mmCIF file of C-alpha atoms in Angstrom:
data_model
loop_
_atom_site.group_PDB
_atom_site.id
_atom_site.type_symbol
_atom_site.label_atom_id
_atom_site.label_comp_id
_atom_site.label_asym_id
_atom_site.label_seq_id
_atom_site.Cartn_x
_atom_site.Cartn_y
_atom_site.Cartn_z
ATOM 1 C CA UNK W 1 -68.761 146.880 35.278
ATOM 2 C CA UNK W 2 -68.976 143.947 33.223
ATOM 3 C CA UNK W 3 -66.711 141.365 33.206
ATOM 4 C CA UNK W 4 -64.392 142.159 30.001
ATOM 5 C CA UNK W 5 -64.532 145.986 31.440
ATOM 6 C CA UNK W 6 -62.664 144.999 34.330
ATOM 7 C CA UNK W 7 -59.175 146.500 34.857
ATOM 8 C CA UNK W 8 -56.380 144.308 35.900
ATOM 9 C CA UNK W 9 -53.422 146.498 37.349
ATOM 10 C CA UNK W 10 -50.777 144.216 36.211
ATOM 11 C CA UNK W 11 -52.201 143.492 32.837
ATOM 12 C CA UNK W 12 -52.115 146.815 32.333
ATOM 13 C CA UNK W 13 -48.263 146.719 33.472
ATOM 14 C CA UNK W 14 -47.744 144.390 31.296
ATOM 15 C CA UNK W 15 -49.147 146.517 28.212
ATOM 16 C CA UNK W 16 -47.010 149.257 29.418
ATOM 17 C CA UNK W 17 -43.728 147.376 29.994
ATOM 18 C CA UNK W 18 -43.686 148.705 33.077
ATOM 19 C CA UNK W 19 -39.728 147.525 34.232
ATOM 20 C CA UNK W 20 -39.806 145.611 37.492
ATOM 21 C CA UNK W 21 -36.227 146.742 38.235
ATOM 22 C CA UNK W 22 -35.553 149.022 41.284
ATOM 23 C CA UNK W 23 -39.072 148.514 42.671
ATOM 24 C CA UNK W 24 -38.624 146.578 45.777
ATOM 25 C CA UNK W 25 -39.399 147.713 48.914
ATOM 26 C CA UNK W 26 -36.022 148.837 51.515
ATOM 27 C CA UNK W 27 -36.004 146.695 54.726
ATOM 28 C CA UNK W 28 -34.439 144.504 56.128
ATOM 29 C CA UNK W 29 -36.851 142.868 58.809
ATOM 30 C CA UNK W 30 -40.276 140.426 58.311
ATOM 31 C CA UNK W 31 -42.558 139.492 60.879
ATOM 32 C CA UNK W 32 -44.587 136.608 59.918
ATOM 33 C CA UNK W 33 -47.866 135.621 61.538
ATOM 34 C CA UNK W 34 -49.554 132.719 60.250
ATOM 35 C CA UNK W 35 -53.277 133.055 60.341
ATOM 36 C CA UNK W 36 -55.131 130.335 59.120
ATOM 37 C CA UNK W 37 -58.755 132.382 58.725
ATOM 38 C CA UNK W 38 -59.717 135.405 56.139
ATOM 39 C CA UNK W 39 -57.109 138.033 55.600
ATOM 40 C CA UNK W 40 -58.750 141.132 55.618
ATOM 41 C CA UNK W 41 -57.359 143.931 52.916
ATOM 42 C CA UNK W 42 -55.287 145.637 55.324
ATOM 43 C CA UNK W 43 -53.671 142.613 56.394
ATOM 44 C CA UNK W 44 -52.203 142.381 60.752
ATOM 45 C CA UNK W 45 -53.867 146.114 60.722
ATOM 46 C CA UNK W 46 -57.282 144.621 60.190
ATOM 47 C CA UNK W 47 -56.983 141.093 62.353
ATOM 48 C CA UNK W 48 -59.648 141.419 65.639
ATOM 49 C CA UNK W 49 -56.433 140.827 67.888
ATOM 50 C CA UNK W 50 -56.637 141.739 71.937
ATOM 51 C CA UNK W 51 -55.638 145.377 71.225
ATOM 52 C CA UNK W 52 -52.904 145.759 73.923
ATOM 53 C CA UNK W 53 -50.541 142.644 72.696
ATOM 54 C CA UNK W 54 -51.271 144.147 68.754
ATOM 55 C CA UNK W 55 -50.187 147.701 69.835
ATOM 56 C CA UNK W 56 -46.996 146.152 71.397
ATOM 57 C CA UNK W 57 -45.827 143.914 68.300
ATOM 58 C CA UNK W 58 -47.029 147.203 65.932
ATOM 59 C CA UNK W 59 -44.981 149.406 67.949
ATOM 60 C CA UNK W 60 -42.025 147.110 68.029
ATOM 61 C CA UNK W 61 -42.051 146.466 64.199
ATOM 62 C CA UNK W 62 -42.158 149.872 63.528
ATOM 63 C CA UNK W 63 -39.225 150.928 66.019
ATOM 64 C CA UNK W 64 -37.484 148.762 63.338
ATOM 65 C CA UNK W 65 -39.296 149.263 60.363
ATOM 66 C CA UNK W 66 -40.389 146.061 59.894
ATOM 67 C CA UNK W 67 -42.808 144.461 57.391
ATOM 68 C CA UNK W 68 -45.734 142.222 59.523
ATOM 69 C CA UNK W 69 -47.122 139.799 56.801
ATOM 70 C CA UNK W 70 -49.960 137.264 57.862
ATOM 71 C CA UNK W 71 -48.934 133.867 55.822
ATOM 72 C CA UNK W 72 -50.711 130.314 55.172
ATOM 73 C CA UNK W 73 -50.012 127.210 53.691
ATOM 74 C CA UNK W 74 -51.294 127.107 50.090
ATOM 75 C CA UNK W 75 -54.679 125.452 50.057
ATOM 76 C CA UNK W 76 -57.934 124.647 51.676
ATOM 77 C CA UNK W 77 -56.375 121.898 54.003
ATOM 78 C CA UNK W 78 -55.795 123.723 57.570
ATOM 79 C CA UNK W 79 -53.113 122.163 59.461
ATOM 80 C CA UNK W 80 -53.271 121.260 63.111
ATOM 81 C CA UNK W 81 -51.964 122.705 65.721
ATOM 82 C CA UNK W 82 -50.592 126.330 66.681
ATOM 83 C CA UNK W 83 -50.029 128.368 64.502
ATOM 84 C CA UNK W 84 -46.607 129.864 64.046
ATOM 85 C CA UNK W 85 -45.070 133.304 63.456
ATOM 86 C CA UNK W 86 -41.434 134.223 63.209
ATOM 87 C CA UNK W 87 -38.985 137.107 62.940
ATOM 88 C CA UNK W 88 -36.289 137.279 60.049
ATOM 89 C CA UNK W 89 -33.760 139.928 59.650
ATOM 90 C CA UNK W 90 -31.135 140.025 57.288
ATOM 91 C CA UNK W 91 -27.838 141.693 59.046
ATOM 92 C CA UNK W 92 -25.894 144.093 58.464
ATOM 93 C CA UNK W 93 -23.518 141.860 57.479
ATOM 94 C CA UNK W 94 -25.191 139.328 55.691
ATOM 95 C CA UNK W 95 -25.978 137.481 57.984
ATOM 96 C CA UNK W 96 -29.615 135.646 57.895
ATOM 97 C CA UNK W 97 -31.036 135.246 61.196
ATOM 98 C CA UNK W 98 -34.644 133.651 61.926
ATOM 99 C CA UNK W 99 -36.353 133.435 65.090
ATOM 100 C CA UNK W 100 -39.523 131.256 64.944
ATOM 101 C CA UNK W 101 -42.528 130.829 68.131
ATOM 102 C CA UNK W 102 -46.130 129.584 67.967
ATOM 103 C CA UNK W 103 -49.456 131.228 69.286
ATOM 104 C CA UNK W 104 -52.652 129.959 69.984
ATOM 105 C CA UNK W 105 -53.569 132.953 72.074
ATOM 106 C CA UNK W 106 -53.340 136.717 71.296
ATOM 107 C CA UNK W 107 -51.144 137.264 73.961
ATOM 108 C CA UNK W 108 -48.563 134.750 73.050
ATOM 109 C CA UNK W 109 -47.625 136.866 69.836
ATOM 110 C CA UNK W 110 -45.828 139.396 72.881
ATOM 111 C CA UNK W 111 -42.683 136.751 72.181
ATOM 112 C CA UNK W 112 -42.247 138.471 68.571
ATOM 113 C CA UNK W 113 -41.796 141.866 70.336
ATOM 114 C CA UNK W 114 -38.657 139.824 72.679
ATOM 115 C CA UNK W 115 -38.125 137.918 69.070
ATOM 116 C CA UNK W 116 -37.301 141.705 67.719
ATOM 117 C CA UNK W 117 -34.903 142.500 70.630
ATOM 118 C CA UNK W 118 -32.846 139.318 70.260
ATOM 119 C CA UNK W 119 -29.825 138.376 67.411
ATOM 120 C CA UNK W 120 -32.034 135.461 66.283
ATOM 121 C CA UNK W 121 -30.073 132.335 65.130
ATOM 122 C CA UNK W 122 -28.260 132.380 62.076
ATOM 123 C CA UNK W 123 -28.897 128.915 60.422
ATOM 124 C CA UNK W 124 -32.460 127.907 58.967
ATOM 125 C CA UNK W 125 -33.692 127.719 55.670
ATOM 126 C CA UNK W 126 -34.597 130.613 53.128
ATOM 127 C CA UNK W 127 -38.389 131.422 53.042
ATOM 128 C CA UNK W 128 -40.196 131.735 50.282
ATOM 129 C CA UNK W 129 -43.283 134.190 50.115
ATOM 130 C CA UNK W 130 -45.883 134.609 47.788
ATOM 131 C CA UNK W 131 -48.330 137.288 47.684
ATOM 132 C CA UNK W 132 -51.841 135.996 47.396
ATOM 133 C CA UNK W 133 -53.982 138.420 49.362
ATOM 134 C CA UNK W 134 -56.774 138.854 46.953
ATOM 135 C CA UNK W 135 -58.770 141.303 49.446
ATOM 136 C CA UNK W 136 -56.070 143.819 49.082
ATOM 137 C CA UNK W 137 -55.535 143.158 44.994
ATOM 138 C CA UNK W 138 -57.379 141.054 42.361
ATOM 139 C CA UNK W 139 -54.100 140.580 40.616
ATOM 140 C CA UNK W 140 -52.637 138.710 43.552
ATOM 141 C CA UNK W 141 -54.893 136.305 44.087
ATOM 142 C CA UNK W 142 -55.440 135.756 40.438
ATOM 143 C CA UNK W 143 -51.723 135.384 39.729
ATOM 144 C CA UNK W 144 -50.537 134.573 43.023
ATOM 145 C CA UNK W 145 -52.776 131.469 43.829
ATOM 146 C CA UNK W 146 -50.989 129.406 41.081
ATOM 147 C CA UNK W 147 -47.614 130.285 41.910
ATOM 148 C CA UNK W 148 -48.242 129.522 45.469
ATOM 149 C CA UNK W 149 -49.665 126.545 44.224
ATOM 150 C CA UNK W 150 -46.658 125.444 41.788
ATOM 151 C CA UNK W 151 -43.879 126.398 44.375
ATOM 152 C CA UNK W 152 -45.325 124.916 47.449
ATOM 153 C CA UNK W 153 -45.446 121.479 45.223
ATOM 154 C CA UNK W 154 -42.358 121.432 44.596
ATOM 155 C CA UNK W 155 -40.920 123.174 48.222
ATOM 156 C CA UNK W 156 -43.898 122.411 50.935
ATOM 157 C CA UNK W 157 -41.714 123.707 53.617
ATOM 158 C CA UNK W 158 -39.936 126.348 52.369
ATOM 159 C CA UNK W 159 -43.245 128.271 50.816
ATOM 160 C CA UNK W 160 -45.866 130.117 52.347
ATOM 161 C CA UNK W 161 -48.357 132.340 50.618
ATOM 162 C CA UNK W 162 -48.519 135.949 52.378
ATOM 163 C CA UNK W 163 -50.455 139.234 52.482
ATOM 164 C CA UNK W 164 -49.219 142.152 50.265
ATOM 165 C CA UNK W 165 -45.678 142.894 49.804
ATOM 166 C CA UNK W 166 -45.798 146.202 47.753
ATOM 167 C CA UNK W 167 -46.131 146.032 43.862
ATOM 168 C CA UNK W 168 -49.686 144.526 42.905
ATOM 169 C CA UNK W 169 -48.380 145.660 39.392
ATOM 170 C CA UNK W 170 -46.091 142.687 38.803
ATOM 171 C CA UNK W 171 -47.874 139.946 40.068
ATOM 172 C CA UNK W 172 -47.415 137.353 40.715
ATOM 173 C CA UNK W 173 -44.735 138.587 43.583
ATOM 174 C CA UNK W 174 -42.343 136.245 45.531
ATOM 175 C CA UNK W 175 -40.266 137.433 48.185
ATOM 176 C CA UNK W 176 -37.123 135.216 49.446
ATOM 177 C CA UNK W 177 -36.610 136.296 53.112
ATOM 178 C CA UNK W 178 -34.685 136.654 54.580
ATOM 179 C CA UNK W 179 -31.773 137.249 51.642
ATOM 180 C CA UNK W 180 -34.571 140.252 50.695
ATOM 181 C CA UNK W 181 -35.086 139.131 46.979
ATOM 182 C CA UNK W 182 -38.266 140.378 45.004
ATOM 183 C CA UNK W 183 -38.957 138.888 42.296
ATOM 184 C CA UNK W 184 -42.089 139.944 39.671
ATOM 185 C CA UNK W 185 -44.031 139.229 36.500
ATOM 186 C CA UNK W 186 -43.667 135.454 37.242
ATOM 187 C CA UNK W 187 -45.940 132.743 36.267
ATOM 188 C CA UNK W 188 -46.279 128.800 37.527
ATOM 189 C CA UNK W 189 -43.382 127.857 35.337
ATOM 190 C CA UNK W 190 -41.279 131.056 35.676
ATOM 191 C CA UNK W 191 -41.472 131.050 39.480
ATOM 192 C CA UNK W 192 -40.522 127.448 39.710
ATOM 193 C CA UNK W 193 -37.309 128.313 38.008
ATOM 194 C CA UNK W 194 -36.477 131.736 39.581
ATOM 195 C CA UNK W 195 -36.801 129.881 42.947
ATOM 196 C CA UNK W 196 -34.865 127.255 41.946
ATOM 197 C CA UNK W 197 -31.847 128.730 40.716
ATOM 198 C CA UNK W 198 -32.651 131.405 43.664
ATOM 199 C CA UNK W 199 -31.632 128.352 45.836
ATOM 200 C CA UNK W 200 -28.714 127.420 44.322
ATOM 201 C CA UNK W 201 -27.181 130.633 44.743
ATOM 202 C CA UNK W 202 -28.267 131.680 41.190
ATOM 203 C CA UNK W 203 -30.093 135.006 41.234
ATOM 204 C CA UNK W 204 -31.028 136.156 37.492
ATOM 205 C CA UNK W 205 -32.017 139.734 35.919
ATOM 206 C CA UNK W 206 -35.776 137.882 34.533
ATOM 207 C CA UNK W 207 -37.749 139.047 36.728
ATOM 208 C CA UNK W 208 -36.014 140.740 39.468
ATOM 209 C CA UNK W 209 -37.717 143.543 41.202
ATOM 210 C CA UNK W 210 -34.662 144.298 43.247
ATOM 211 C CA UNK W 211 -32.505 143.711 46.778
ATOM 212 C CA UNK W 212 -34.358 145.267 50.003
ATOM 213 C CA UNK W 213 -31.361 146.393 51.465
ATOM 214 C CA UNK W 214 -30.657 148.674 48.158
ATOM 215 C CA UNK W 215 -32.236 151.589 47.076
ATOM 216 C CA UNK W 216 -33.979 151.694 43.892
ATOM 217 C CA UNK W 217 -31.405 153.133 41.833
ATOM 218 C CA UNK W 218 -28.530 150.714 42.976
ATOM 219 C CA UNK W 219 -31.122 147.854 42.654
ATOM 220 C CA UNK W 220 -31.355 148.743 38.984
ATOM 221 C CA UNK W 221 -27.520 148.861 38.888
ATOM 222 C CA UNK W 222 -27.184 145.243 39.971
ATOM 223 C CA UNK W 223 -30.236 144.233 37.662
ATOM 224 C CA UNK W 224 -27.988 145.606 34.977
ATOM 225 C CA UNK W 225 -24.997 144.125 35.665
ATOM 226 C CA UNK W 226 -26.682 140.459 35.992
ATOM 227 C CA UNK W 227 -28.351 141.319 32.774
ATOM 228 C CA UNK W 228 -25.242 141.690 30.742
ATOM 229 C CA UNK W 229 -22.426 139.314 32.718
ATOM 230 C CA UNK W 230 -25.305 136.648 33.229
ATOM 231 C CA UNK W 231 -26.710 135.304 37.114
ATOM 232 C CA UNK W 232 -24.782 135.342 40.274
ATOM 233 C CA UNK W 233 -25.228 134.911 43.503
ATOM 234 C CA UNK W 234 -26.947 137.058 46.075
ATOM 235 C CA UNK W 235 -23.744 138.364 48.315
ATOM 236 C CA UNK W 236 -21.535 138.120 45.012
ATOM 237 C CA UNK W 237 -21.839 141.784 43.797
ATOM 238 C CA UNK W 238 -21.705 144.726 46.462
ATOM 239 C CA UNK W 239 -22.599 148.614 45.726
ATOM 240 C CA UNK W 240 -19.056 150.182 46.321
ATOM 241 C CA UNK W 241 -20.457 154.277 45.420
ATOM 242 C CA UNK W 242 -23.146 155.851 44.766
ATOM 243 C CA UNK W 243 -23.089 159.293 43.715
ATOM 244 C CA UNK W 244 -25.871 161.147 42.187
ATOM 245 C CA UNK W 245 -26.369 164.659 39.827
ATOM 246 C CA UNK W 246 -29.796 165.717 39.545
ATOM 247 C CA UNK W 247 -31.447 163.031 37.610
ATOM 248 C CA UNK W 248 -28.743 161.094 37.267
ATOM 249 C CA UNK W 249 -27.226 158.182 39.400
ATOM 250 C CA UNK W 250 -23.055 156.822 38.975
ATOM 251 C CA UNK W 251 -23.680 153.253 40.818
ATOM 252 C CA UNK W 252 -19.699 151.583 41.361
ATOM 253 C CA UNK W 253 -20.626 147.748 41.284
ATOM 254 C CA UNK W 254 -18.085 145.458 42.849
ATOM 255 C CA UNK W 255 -17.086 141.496 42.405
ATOM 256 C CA UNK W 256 -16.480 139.151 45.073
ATOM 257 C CA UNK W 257 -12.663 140.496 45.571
ATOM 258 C CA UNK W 258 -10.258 142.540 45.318
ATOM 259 C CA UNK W 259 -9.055 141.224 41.910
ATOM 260 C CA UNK W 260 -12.617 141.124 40.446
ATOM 261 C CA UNK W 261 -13.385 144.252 38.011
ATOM 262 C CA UNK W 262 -15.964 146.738 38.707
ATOM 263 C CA UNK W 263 -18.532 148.392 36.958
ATOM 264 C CA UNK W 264 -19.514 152.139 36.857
ATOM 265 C CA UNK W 265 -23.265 151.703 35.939
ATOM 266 C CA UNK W 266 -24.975 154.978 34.455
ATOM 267 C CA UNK W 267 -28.620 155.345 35.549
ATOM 268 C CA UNK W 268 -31.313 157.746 34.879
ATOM 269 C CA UNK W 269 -34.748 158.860 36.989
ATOM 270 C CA UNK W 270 -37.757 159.796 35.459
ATOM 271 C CA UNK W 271 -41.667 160.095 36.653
ATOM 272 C CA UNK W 272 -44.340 158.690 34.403
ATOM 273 C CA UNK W 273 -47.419 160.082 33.431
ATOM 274 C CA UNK W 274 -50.524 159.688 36.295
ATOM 275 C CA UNK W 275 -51.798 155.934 35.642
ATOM 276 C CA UNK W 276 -53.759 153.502 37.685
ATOM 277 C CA UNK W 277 -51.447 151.516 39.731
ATOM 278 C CA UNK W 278 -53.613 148.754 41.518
ATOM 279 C CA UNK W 279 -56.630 146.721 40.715
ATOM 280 C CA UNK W 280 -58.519 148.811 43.293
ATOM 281 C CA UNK W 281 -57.169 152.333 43.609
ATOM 282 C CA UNK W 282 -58.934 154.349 41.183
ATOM 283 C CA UNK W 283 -56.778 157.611 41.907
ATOM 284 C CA UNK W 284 -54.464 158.176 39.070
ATOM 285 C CA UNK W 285 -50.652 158.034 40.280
ATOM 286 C CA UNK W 286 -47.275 158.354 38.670
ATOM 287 C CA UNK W 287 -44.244 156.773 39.529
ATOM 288 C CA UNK W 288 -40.296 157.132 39.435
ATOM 289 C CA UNK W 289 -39.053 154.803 36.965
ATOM 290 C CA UNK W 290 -35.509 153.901 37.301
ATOM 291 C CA UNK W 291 -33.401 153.277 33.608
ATOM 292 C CA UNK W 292 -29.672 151.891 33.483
ATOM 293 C CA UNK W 293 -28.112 153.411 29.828
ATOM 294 C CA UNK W 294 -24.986 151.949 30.144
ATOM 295 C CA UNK W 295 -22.041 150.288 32.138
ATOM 296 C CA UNK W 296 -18.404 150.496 32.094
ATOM 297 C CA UNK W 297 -15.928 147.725 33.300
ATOM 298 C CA UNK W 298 -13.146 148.576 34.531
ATOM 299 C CA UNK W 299 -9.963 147.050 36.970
ATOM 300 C CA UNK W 300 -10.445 147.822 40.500
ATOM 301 C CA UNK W 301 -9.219 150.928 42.017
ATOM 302 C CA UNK W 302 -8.281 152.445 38.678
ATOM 303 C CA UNK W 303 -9.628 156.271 38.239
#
């Protein structure tokens, strides 16, 4: 295939307007392992680990359902030194909790699986995460690599590029963890902004895939909301109801307290036709796309 033949999956998004909204992944858990050498496409799966201590921190994760992402520094330049890895859950009640550890043998990555079993410590410093795994997705890398580039500039300890986070689509991805914000469709410029305002407690409808511990349709709720009463911060609006008739969602958005209005937010399912999704699946897929049509404010507690 020659070069101006070649499909780019979020190009293609891009042409299709594909809406970022309600597209990011549930959790509520990240492992992160650094690993300084070649990622290969199917990311911790694929690393030549000492199988016993990789069954135990697969089995663990997935007792929990939680995302393992390999992450670097952006750049050439390896750092001495262990490497690290850590554990970041976002709590039930909002609470962010971190627990970091080094390696420098296989075997010392068994402290994630105690990491998973303990409350982890609720101060540290957001992470930022972008996608650059260019084994898994050509769009990542080619979109990814700058962002990584522009953010880590401007936050060298905060930002770490990572392995794929769901959503090769709307690349370049960044993932603030462990609040759970996705954020897509960014550029250099756009990124450097998002995370900015992102760190002042400022979390804006451009570009926002969505909140992990939401599902899709409440995700698209909140996008909504932000949309048309401008940014706020991430704990500042709260899914009160959710009720749902066939295609059809009712998402109850709450303020900050008791006096603050809410917002019955109308949203609407449907499945697009069969497309190609990612620079290298070739199967034709279709996906449920997620559509607020309207909101209505009104004083809390009020039928």
């Amino acid at each position: 295939m020659s070069a101006a033949a070649r499909f780019f999956c979020a190009d293609a998004a891009r042409l299709r307007n594909d809406p970022p909204a309600g597209t990011a992944p549930y959790g509520s858990t990240w492992i992160l392992v650094e690993y300084r050498g070649g990622w290969p496409p199917n990311g911790f799966d694929g690393l030549p680990l000492e199988p016993e201590t990789k069954r135990h921190v697969f089995t663990a994760a997935q007792a929990l359902r939680a995302r393992i992402l390999l992450v670097r520094r952006h750049g050439r330049r390896r750092p001495d030194g262990p490497q690290r890895w850590a554990v970041l859950r976002y709590a039930a009640d909002g609470a962010h909790r971190q627990t970091w550890g080094t390696w420098r043998r296989d075997e010392d990555l068994a402290g994630i699986v105690a990491a998973l079993a303990a409350p982890g410590d609720p101060a540290g410093p957001p992470v930022v995460l972008v996608c650059a795994h260019g084994l898994h997705d050509a769009c990542c890398a080619v979109r990814g690599r700058p962002v990584g580039r522009a953010l880590s500039e401007r936050w060298p300890e905060l930002v770490w590029e990572c392995t794929h986070v769901g959503g090769d689509r709307f690349a370049a991805n960044v993932v603030v963890v462990p609040d759970g914000v996705y954020y897509g469709n960014l550029d250099a410029a756009s990124a450097v902004l998002a995370v900015a305002e992102h760190l002042a407690d400022r979390v804006h409808a451009d570009h926002l895939r969505g909140y992990t511990d939401l599902f899709p349709p409440q995700q698209v709720a909140v996008a909504a909301v932000l949309s048309r009463f401008g940014p706020a911060g991430r704990h500042h609006y709260a899914i009160r109801e959710t009720t749902r008739d066939g295609d059809r969602w009712r998402v109850r958005v709450t303020g900050p307290t008791p006096r603050s209005p809410e917002y019955d937010v109308d949203v609407r399912a449907h499945r697009t036709p069969p497309r190609q999704l990612t620079c290298r699946g070739l199967s034709m897929s279709s996906t449920v796309v997620y559509e607020a049509l309207s909101i209505v404010a009104h004083a809390p507690d009020s039928p």
